Amino acid sequence: MGRSEFGVMTVRVRFAPSPTGHVHIGNIRAAIFNWLFARHRGGEFLLRVEDTDLERSTDEAKETLREAMAWLKLDIDGEVMHQSQRRTAHLAAAGELEASGAAYALPSEAGKGAAVCFRMPWMADVYEPVGPAHLTVHPDVPVTISHAGVQYAMVSKKGKPVEESGCLAGFKGLRLFDADDHCLYDLGAQPDTVLAGKAEFTVEHVVRMEFERRQVVFEDLIKGRMTKPLDGIKDLVIVRSSGAPVFHLANVCDDAVQEITHIVRGDDHVENTFRHVLLFAALGHTPPVYAHLPMIVNAQGKPYSKRDGDAYVGDFKARGFDPDALFNYLTLLGWAPGDDREKLSREDLVSIFTLERVRSAPSQMDLKKLAHMNGLYLAELPLETFMASARTELAKHDWGREVDEKLFREVCALLQSRTQLYPDVAVWKYFFSDELEYDPKGVRKFLQKEGVVQMLTALRQRLADVDFEENAVESLIHEIERENEIKEGKLNQPIRVAVTATPIGAGLYETMVLLGRERVLTRLDYAIANLCDREEQSSP
RNA sequence: GCCCCCUUCGUCUAUCGGCUAGGACACCGGGUUCUCAUCCCGGAAAGAGGGGUUCGAUUCCCCUAGGGGGUGCCA
C-alpha cells in the first residue's frame, strides 16, 4: 500500500468531486487542502471524477472543474479516474460481498431487480464495547429482528411511537421484555441462524429492550477520536434495484484501488465514515486515515447554497481576484500556521501545512479581507502579468478596447500598486477616453471656489509653453501658487478634478504628463468654461 | 425526535493550566503625502451561559443554550 523503498508510507490523496454544476468554493478548498497535504508530504494528489450520476453529470461541469484547478495551479499526479468507467469493478465487489455473506439482497419490488445491502459485520476491529443499554420500547409497535437488522419504536415525550432501526450487529445479546418483565426474546451471544437469514422474528408487546452496546471508532486527524453507537447505524445499500452501484460502494472501491492513504473531505461525510471503514475492511483493505474539513459558510453564517451565486470558483476569477490571493486566503479558512503570518507563498504553505492544525469549527468568508489580500498580491505581480489581466478587464468597457499600448503600459505601472481588484481599473477611464463624468462633490469642493478659475486660467496659458515633464509642471504649479499667495499644493486638487474628473488618483504631476499636454489643455479649457464658478456670474 | 460534531473581538484566527487574552481584515482617531491608496502610530472590540476539577481555568470534565452535519435505492 503505497510504500516507498524505505518502508515509509507514501501519501496518496485524491480530490473526488462530482461534475454536476459549477465548482463550489467549499469543494475547491477541499482540493487545496488535499493538494497542500500531498505536496507537504511529498506524496501524490489524484483526481477522481465521480460521474456515476449520469443524469446530472455534464461535460461542461468537468471542463469548469479542470479550469478552476488549473487556475489555482492545483496540479494532479497520474491519470484522472472517471468513476463511471469502473462500474463493472464496483458490481464485482458487491458480488463478492454478497457471496461471502457480508452483503445481502433486499426483497425486490415489483418489476425491479433486487438492491444489495452491505450488512454491518457482527465482529470488527473498530468496534468497542460501551456497556449495557436499556431502551424503553413502545408496546404498540412490534419489534422485528432479522439479518437485516432490528426495527422497533421508541416512546416520544408525548407518548407517541417513534420508529427506529439499526443493524443487527448493534444489538449484541439483545433481549426483549414485556410489561411483566418476562423475557420474550433472546438473540443469544451467537446469532448465527439469524445472521444467515434462516430465521426472522416479530415480537409483540415489548416495553423494554436490553443489549450490549458497541460503538464504531475511528481516529480523525482533525476532529480527533470519533465514536458512534452501532445500534444507531443502519446497513448500507450498495447497489440500487436498478443495478447501479451507490456512491458509498464506488467511493470506497475506488479509494481502495487508487491506494488512497488519507481521505481529506468535507465535514458532511463524517456520518458516512463510520460505515465506510467497515466496508473497507469487508473488502479486504485497511481503511485510510480520515480528516474531515469544517464547512465554509456564507456571510449570514449559513451553509453556501445554490442561491449564493458568488460561491463558485469561476465567479472569483470573473470578479477580478488573483488565483494566488484566493489560494492563500482559502488556506486561512480553518487553518493557521500557528504564528501571526498570513500572507504566505505557495512554497511557504507547502512547507508548513499540516492537517493537525486544521480547526474543526466552520468558518465564514470575508470578502473584504479577501479583497485586501488580493491588493497585496496584485501589487507585487510582474508588470506584464498585471497588464495582461488589466487589458482583459479594460476590454469590458467600450472605451478600453483599443488603447495606446505605450500609454497603457505606463498607466499600469503607475496604478498597479493602488489596484485592489481588477474591476477597479474602470476608474482609469480618464486616461483613455474624453467622455468624462465629473465627480459632483469634487467639482463643488475644488472647482467652484473663489480664485480657482483665475489660477487655472493662468496655468492653462503658461502650460502651453512649458516643457511637459514632471519637474517643469510641478515648478509651474508652485509658481502660480506663490503668485496667488496660497499654500504649496493647494492647487493640486482643483487641477486634478479639472483634468481627471475625480479627486482621487495617483501623483498629479505624473498623471498630467501621462495624459499629455493636449488633453490637459483641452480639459482645463473645458473646466474653466463650464465647471468653475465665474466671478462675473457669481451667486445672487 | 434521535445520532454525530462545533462555540475566543463584527469576521478569520493565536493560545496546547499561569492572560495585562496576541495578530489580521473591517471600523474610529492621529501622522506622512498634492488627493486617494500605501506606510507609520494609537483606539474601541472576544473566551455562549451555568456548574465542577485545580493554588490557578479560554485551555480539562459535566449540563444548558445556540449553530452545523446526518438520519435516502443523493453525492
XYZ file of C-alpha atoms (C1' of nucleotides) in Angstrom:
615
model
C 0.000 0.000 0.000
C 1.952 2.926 -1.312
C 5.171 2.145 0.469
C 8.381 3.608 -0.753
C 11.587 1.639 -0.814
C 12.442 2.971 2.595
C 9.337 1.472 4.066
C 7.877 4.873 4.776
C 4.291 5.213 3.727
C 3.890 7.442 0.730
C 0.924 9.697 0.989
C -1.713 9.419 -1.726
C -4.731 11.666 -1.571
C -7.467 12.451 -4.002
C -9.946 15.137 -4.873
C -13.165 13.407 -5.849
C -15.810 15.896 -6.961
C -18.930 15.006 -8.831
C -19.195 17.066 -12.003
C -22.700 18.377 -11.538
C -22.691 22.112 -11.964
C -20.051 24.622 -11.017
C -17.192 24.058 -8.648
C -18.053 25.352 -5.286
C -15.696 27.284 -3.048
C -16.047 24.605 -0.361
C -15.119 21.887 -2.830
C -12.095 23.693 -4.084
C -10.978 24.342 -0.526
C -11.021 20.578 -0.007
C -8.932 20.252 -3.163
C -6.488 22.853 -1.877
C -6.053 21.135 1.468
C -5.558 17.776 -0.225
C -3.030 19.310 -2.566
C -1.138 21.048 0.238
C -1.073 17.898 2.297
C 0.216 15.827 -0.612
C 2.882 18.344 -1.543
C 3.931 18.796 2.056
C 4.435 15.077 2.463
C 5.987 14.564 -0.929
C 3.044 12.397 -1.867
C 0.619 12.237 -4.730
C -2.512 14.203 -5.439
C -5.017 12.384 -7.632
C -8.187 13.492 -9.312
C -11.177 11.215 -9.497
C -14.260 12.435 -11.261
C -17.265 10.869 -9.588
C -19.584 10.942 -12.547
C -21.757 7.962 -11.699
C -24.805 10.158 -11.630
C -25.094 10.234 -15.396
C -28.266 12.254 -15.238
C -26.635 15.214 -13.582
C -23.021 14.938 -14.685
C -22.081 17.143 -17.609
C -19.017 17.633 -19.761
C -19.303 21.324 -19.176
C -19.022 20.774 -15.455
C -15.944 18.629 -15.968
C -14.460 21.400 -18.052
C -15.069 24.125 -15.487
C -13.647 21.833 -12.856
C -10.399 21.432 -14.754
C -10.321 25.162 -15.437
C -10.737 26.002 -11.780
C -7.994 23.609 -10.783
C -5.644 24.899 -13.452
C -6.378 28.481 -12.459
C -5.440 27.737 -8.864
C -2.432 25.742 -10.027
C -3.567 22.514 -8.425
C -1.532 20.121 -10.478
C -2.520 16.491 -10.312
C -0.491 13.315 -10.409
C -1.249 10.300 -12.555
C -4.225 9.702 -14.739
C -7.635 11.115 -13.973
C -10.021 8.375 -12.942
C -13.577 8.501 -14.196
C -15.757 6.625 -11.817
C -18.416 5.811 -14.383
C -15.895 3.556 -16.129
C -15.430 1.441 -13.045
C -18.964 0.192 -12.840
C -18.036 -3.419 -13.595
C -15.473 -3.457 -10.821
C -17.949 -1.965 -8.388
C -20.551 -4.565 -9.177
C -17.968 -7.320 -8.911
C -17.098 -6.097 -5.445
C -20.740 -6.131 -4.484
C -20.997 -9.660 -5.845
C -18.079 -10.780 -3.714
C -19.587 -9.268 -0.625
C -22.855 -10.989 -1.319
C -21.162 -14.321 -1.992
C -19.249 -14.168 1.266
C -22.357 -13.270 3.224
C -21.144 -9.772 4.021
C -23.963 -8.345 1.950
C -27.495 -9.448 1.212
C -30.188 -8.855 -1.341
C -33.137 -6.711 -0.356
C -36.573 -8.065 -1.234
C -37.175 -6.923 -4.780
C -40.065 -4.678 -5.570
C -42.414 -5.467 -8.405
C -40.800 -5.078 -11.796
C -37.411 -4.250 -10.396
C -34.295 -6.126 -9.533
C -33.062 -6.659 -6.018
C -30.976 -3.981 -4.356
C -27.889 -5.151 -2.490
C -27.243 -4.128 1.055
C -23.951 -4.232 2.951
C -24.507 -5.573 6.432
C -22.540 -4.107 9.306
C -20.378 -7.068 10.271
C -21.029 -8.888 13.508
C -17.416 -8.543 14.534
C -14.895 -5.868 13.570
C -11.654 -4.364 14.820
C -13.196 -0.948 15.000
C -15.898 -1.977 17.462
C -15.503 -1.398 21.130
C -17.896 -2.259 23.960
C -19.534 0.583 25.823
C -21.602 -1.376 28.333
C -25.211 -2.439 28.664
C -28.020 -0.478 27.038
C -31.605 -0.323 28.314
C -34.180 1.126 25.967
C -37.847 1.799 26.505
C -39.938 0.484 23.644
C -43.429 1.431 22.546
C -45.607 -1.696 23.088
C -47.995 -0.955 20.213
C -45.299 -1.458 17.619
C -43.879 -4.953 17.321
C -40.126 -5.422 17.352
C -38.725 -7.263 14.374
C -35.389 -8.991 14.283
C -33.784 -10.275 11.099
C -30.407 -10.484 9.429
C -31.222 -7.071 8.014
C -31.407 -5.503 11.441
C -33.704 -4.618 14.287
C -36.778 -2.444 13.936
C -38.593 -1.004 16.895
C -40.303 2.104 18.137
C -39.141 4.305 20.938
C -41.539 6.385 23.009
C -41.594 10.127 22.350
C -42.115 12.672 25.119
C -45.762 12.775 24.145
C -46.046 9.027 24.334
C -46.105 8.506 20.600
C -44.158 5.734 18.920
C -41.051 6.847 17.052
C -39.790 4.321 14.526
C -36.145 3.356 14.820
C -33.942 0.766 13.271
C -30.364 -0.348 13.333
C -28.069 -3.045 12.041
C -28.195 -6.422 13.727
C -24.637 -6.119 14.989
C -25.709 -3.129 17.025
C -27.783 -5.334 19.269
C -25.384 -7.919 20.611
C -27.044 -10.027 23.327
C -30.436 -8.475 22.597
C -33.240 -9.388 24.995
C -36.829 -8.181 24.818
C -39.145 -7.861 27.815
C -42.862 -7.327 28.271
C -44.615 -5.300 30.964
C -44.438 -8.232 33.381
C -40.712 -8.398 32.894
C -40.884 -11.677 31.086
C -38.149 -12.200 28.583
C -39.911 -12.582 25.224
C -36.851 -12.956 23.058
C -33.145 -13.637 23.438
C -30.834 -13.186 20.472
C -28.042 -15.031 22.269
C -24.358 -14.472 22.024
C -24.030 -16.200 18.651
C -26.932 -15.203 16.427
C -25.764 -17.424 13.574
C -29.148 -18.542 12.361
C -30.481 -15.016 12.258
C -27.390 -13.752 10.509
C -27.650 -16.466 7.941
C -31.116 -15.248 7.144
C -32.668 -18.511 8.302
C -34.825 -17.020 10.978
C -36.775 -13.818 11.493
C -38.783 -12.749 14.498
C -41.618 -10.425 15.162
C -42.193 -9.829 18.833
C -45.257 -8.024 20.199
C -45.939 -6.173 23.464
C -42.313 -5.309 24.099
C -41.802 -2.464 26.566
C -38.106 -2.728 27.178
C -35.003 -3.938 25.390
C -31.539 -4.694 26.653
C -28.344 -5.342 24.753
C -24.618 -4.893 24.928
C -23.925 -1.601 23.268
C -20.919 -1.373 20.993
C -19.613 1.595 19.111
C -17.653 2.217 15.945
C -14.457 4.167 16.404
C -12.178 5.934 14.027
C -9.428 8.431 14.528
C -9.880 11.693 12.629
C -6.787 13.795 12.059
C -8.801 16.966 12.563
C -11.685 16.033 14.809
C -9.888 13.520 16.944
C -11.427 10.292 18.145
C -14.873 9.804 16.654
C -17.377 7.326 18.002
C -20.926 6.352 17.226
C -23.098 3.639 18.751
C -23.543 0.680 16.397
C -27.250 0.419 17.133
C -27.606 3.858 15.595
C -26.054 2.671 12.350
C -28.021 1.090 9.555
C -26.960 -1.339 6.888
C -25.942 0.313 3.689
C -27.474 -0.035 0.247
C -24.555 -0.512 -2.143
C -26.373 -1.460 -5.330
C -29.708 0.013 -6.367
C -32.550 -2.126 -7.573
C -31.784 -0.588 -10.963
C -28.448 -2.345 -10.808
C -26.428 0.830 -10.403
C -23.719 0.972 -7.736
C -24.280 3.524 -4.999
C -21.838 6.295 -4.082
C -20.636 4.526 -0.936
C -19.569 1.400 -2.798
C -17.987 3.229 -5.703
C -16.188 5.664 -3.466
C -14.730 3.015 -1.204
C -13.769 0.659 -4.039
C -12.008 3.423 -5.904
C -10.195 4.699 -2.862
C -9.017 1.122 -2.384
C -7.754 0.589 -5.939
C -6.148 4.004 -6.041
C -4.461 3.113 -2.772
C -5.557 6.299 -1.134
C -3.844 6.687 2.221
C -5.660 9.750 3.527
C -9.145 10.928 2.834
C -9.446 14.664 3.303
C -13.011 15.758 2.650
C -15.845 17.887 3.939
C -17.454 17.556 7.293
C -20.675 16.417 5.693
C -19.137 12.978 5.239
C -18.400 12.108 8.859
C -21.532 10.021 9.276
C -20.637 8.014 6.182
C -17.210 7.292 7.537
C -18.492 5.116 10.357
C -19.809 2.734 7.711
C -17.094 3.229 5.131
C -14.378 1.953 7.461
C -16.354 -1.284 7.760
C -16.815 -1.522 4.015
C -13.076 -1.155 3.507
C -12.443 -3.985 5.942
C -15.065 -6.227 4.349
C -13.408 -5.653 1.004
C -10.116 -6.767 2.491
C -8.496 -3.351 2.843
C -7.201 -1.321 5.710
C -9.239 1.878 5.899
C -7.329 5.061 5.089
C -6.714 7.820 7.577
C -9.537 10.362 7.644
C -9.508 14.116 8.028
C -12.833 15.943 7.928
C -12.690 19.603 6.998
C -15.078 22.090 8.558
C -17.592 23.719 6.239
C -17.283 27.174 4.796
C -20.381 29.261 5.438
C -21.661 32.441 3.798
C -21.813 35.952 5.214
C -25.021 35.087 7.030
C -23.281 32.219 8.753
C -25.368 29.751 6.785
C -24.043 26.992 4.578
C -23.475 28.004 0.990
C -26.292 27.047 -1.298
C -27.047 27.485 -4.966
C -28.524 30.851 -4.118
C -25.136 32.178 -3.064
C -24.052 32.862 -6.596
C -20.723 34.236 -5.517
C -19.517 30.946 -4.172
C -18.390 29.465 -7.453
C -14.701 29.428 -8.173
C -15.245 30.757 -11.680
C -17.010 33.786 -10.267
C -13.996 34.769 -8.225
C -11.951 34.807 -11.372
C -14.604 36.853 -13.133
C -14.752 39.313 -10.271
C -11.094 40.147 -10.510
C -9.414 38.021 -7.909
C -5.922 36.728 -8.336
C -5.628 32.946 -8.043
C -2.701 33.090 -5.660
C -4.533 35.522 -3.424
C -7.629 33.341 -3.354
C -5.488 30.297 -2.730
C -3.738 31.997 0.163
C -6.979 33.325 1.609
C -8.780 29.982 1.418
C -5.877 28.394 3.149
C -6.521 30.646 6.126
C -10.101 29.492 6.444
C -9.968 26.796 9.071
C -6.208 26.684 9.189
C -3.469 28.903 10.539
C 0.270 28.399 10.732
C 0.310 28.980 14.478
C 2.079 32.307 14.347
C 0.974 35.673 13.007
C 1.872 35.119 9.385
C -0.949 35.401 6.886
C 0.484 36.283 3.528
C 2.217 33.080 2.635
C 3.595 31.900 -0.655
C 2.744 28.516 -2.051
C 6.195 27.318 -1.103
C 5.750 28.512 2.467
C 2.352 26.896 2.675
C 3.579 23.601 1.318
C 6.379 23.510 3.835
C 4.329 24.365 6.916
C 0.889 22.932 6.202
C -0.343 20.128 8.415
C -3.810 18.681 8.806
C -3.362 18.599 12.561
C -3.562 22.378 12.601
C -6.898 22.497 10.807
C -9.657 23.755 13.060
C -12.871 21.847 13.339
C -15.352 24.715 13.537
C -16.967 26.158 10.414
C -15.678 29.492 9.150
C -17.179 32.186 7.027
C -15.779 34.006 4.052
C -14.866 37.662 4.494
C -14.828 39.229 1.049
C -13.272 42.412 2.427
C -10.297 40.575 3.749
C -10.006 38.591 0.542
C -10.013 41.877 -1.398
C -7.330 43.298 0.855
C -5.157 40.271 0.322
C -5.847 40.489 -3.377
C -4.479 44.033 -3.359
C -1.278 42.806 -1.760
C -0.902 40.172 -4.439
C -1.717 42.475 -7.348
C 0.825 44.990 -6.127
C 3.669 42.557 -6.470
C 2.693 40.907 -9.731
C 5.207 41.298 -12.586
C 4.086 44.248 -14.695
C 3.493 42.064 -17.738
C 1.213 39.742 -15.801
C -0.705 42.606 -14.328
C -1.036 44.214 -17.751
C -2.453 41.067 -19.285
C -5.248 40.855 -16.726
C -5.830 44.592 -16.721
C -6.164 44.561 -20.500
C -8.834 41.869 -20.308
C -10.678 43.895 -17.723
C -10.364 47.127 -19.690
C -11.758 45.432 -22.749
C -15.055 45.076 -20.934
C -15.535 48.815 -21.477
C -16.049 50.220 -24.927
C -13.523 52.965 -24.226
C -10.967 50.395 -23.160
C -10.996 48.120 -26.149
C -8.448 49.893 -28.283
C -5.901 51.661 -26.177
C -2.486 53.045 -26.953
C -0.042 50.365 -25.913
C 2.637 52.684 -24.595
C 0.170 54.726 -22.599
C -1.470 51.569 -21.281
C 1.819 50.239 -20.008
C 2.670 53.496 -18.257
C -0.755 53.725 -16.682
C -0.448 50.157 -15.400
C 2.964 50.894 -13.940
C 1.585 53.976 -12.221
C -1.626 52.489 -10.874
C -0.857 48.809 -10.271
C 0.009 49.305 -6.618
C -3.289 51.075 -5.959
C -5.464 48.419 -7.571
C -7.183 46.005 -5.232
C -9.459 44.194 -7.680
C -9.199 44.161 -11.450
C -12.578 45.820 -11.981
C -11.088 48.835 -10.194
C -9.334 49.670 -13.461
C -12.633 51.149 -14.623
C -11.524 54.352 -12.897
C -8.693 54.657 -15.415
C -11.158 55.864 -17.979
C -9.831 59.436 -17.955
C -6.559 58.213 -19.464
C -8.220 56.635 -22.455
C -11.423 58.478 -23.122
C -12.572 62.065 -23.324
C -16.089 61.344 -22.236
C -15.735 62.180 -18.592
C -18.287 62.030 -15.844
C -17.211 64.657 -13.369
C -17.471 63.794 -9.720
C -20.035 66.352 -8.473
C -18.616 66.555 -4.971
C -15.136 67.060 -6.333
C -16.318 69.788 -8.645
C -18.125 71.601 -5.864
C -15.322 71.306 -3.385
C -12.381 72.156 -5.604
C -13.526 73.959 -8.733
C -16.367 76.093 -7.514
C -14.186 78.059 -5.163
C -13.208 81.668 -5.415
C -9.999 82.333 -7.285
C -9.731 78.899 -8.781
C -10.744 79.977 -12.216
C -8.009 82.603 -12.396
C -5.345 80.218 -11.288
C -6.441 77.531 -13.730
C -6.536 80.086 -16.479
C -3.005 81.187 -15.660
C -1.912 77.603 -15.533
C -3.542 76.806 -18.825
C -1.787 79.697 -20.567
C 1.667 79.030 -19.240
C 1.374 75.248 -19.589
C 1.288 75.749 -23.313
C 4.914 76.856 -23.305
C 6.455 74.745 -20.604
C 8.445 71.588 -21.121
C 5.791 68.937 -20.493
C 7.522 66.762 -17.925
C 7.019 66.240 -14.186
C 9.510 68.695 -12.715
C 8.645 71.521 -15.034
C 4.922 71.028 -14.493
C 5.387 70.901 -10.743
C 7.508 74.066 -10.703
C 4.983 75.907 -12.792
C 2.158 74.949 -10.483
C 4.151 76.051 -7.462
C 4.937 79.318 -9.163
C 1.286 80.054 -9.663
C 0.533 79.093 -6.083
C 3.169 81.517 -4.839
C 1.882 84.313 -7.049
C -1.607 83.817 -5.683
C -0.319 83.508 -2.140
C -1.767 80.097 -1.416
C -0.050 77.164 0.212
C 2.058 74.968 -1.995
C -0.033 72.007 -3.103
C -3.327 73.768 -2.598
C -3.906 74.000 -6.296
C -3.349 70.304 -6.922
C -6.836 69.094 -6.195
C -8.587 71.669 -8.382
C -6.269 70.739 -11.226
C -6.825 67.054 -10.594
C -10.587 67.359 -10.759
C -10.340 69.526 -13.849
C -8.161 67.094 -15.771
C -9.250 63.691 -14.418
C -12.838 64.393 -13.285
C -12.176 62.771 -9.922
C -10.488 63.872 -6.703
C -8.634 60.615 -6.268
C -5.749 59.212 -8.218
C -2.012 58.823 -8.387
C 0.529 61.605 -8.160
C -0.801 64.636 -10.041
C 2.335 65.595 -11.972
C 2.888 62.078 -13.249
C -0.754 61.823 -14.119
C -0.663 65.068 -16.080
C 2.396 64.019 -18.020
C 0.765 60.706 -18.898
C -2.363 62.495 -20.057
C -0.243 64.653 -22.295
C -0.268 68.340 -22.958
C -3.064 68.335 -25.452
C -5.577 66.547 -23.235
C -4.629 68.567 -20.182
C -5.101 71.859 -22.003
C -8.397 70.822 -23.526
C -9.755 69.691 -20.196
C -8.562 72.821 -18.427
C -10.356 74.873 -21.036
C -13.495 72.885 -20.538
C -13.339 73.168 -16.757
C -12.658 76.892 -16.865
C -15.570 77.453 -19.167
C -18.080 75.066 -17.695
C -17.250 73.838 -14.238
C -15.761 76.712 -12.262
C -17.690 79.469 -10.600
C -17.126 82.566 -12.742
C -16.761 85.781 -10.784
C -18.992 87.764 -13.125
C -21.887 85.390 -12.769
C -21.413 84.686 -9.058
C -24.338 83.870 -6.860
C -27.038 86.422 -6.019
C -37.484 13.207 17.503
C -32.754 10.591 17.504
C -27.339 10.486 16.423
C -22.527 12.962 15.467
C -19.822 17.445 15.710
C -18.833 22.671 16.783
C -18.755 27.529 20.063
C -12.137 33.307 21.628
C -13.206 40.677 19.278
C -18.374 42.018 13.714
C -15.110 38.360 10.584
C -10.588 34.984 10.015
C -7.541 33.344 13.806
C -3.214 32.639 18.090
C -3.316 30.338 22.895
C -1.790 23.237 23.632
C -3.407 25.197 33.037
C -0.318 30.928 34.758
C -3.586 36.063 30.278
C -2.283 42.865 31.373
C -6.138 37.087 26.057
C -1.816 38.344 20.706
C -2.276 39.253 15.203
C -5.064 40.276 10.564
C -9.471 42.383 7.845
C -13.264 45.883 8.709
C -14.222 50.292 11.880
C -12.637 55.023 14.550
C -8.686 58.695 15.669
C -3.643 60.800 14.546
C 0.894 61.249 11.461
C 3.379 61.088 6.478
C 1.672 62.503 1.347
C -0.687 67.320 -3.610
C -5.777 63.765 -3.119
C -6.820 58.583 -2.582
C -4.319 54.171 -1.574
C 0.149 52.624 0.647
C 3.061 53.330 5.036
C 3.603 54.596 10.446
C 1.338 55.420 15.393
C -2.931 54.885 18.502
C -8.236 53.355 19.889
C -12.644 50.593 20.546
C -13.742 45.309 20.189
C -13.805 38.435 22.423
C -13.367 33.369 25.842
C -22.185 31.473 24.750
C -24.326 30.603 29.951
C -24.126 27.634 34.456
C -21.770 24.081 37.398
C -17.490 21.296 38.759
C -11.731 19.656 38.939
C -7.451 22.739 40.407
C -3.353 27.028 44.215
C -4.946 28.773 39.412
C -9.092 27.782 34.096
C -10.126 30.427 27.477
C -7.494 25.854 27.995
C -9.785 19.583 31.460
C -14.991 17.353 32.828
C -20.485 17.792 33.074
C -25.119 20.304 31.996
C -27.894 24.025 29.221
C -28.338 27.142 25.038
C -27.149 28.270 20.064
C -25.154 26.587 15.308
C -23.829 22.874 11.716
C -23.956 17.936 9.758
C -26.503 13.289 9.414
C -30.797 10.454 9.814
C -32.004 8.242 1.057
C -32.142 2.504 -3.530
C -28.464 11.679 -3.422
C -23.369 12.588 -3.535
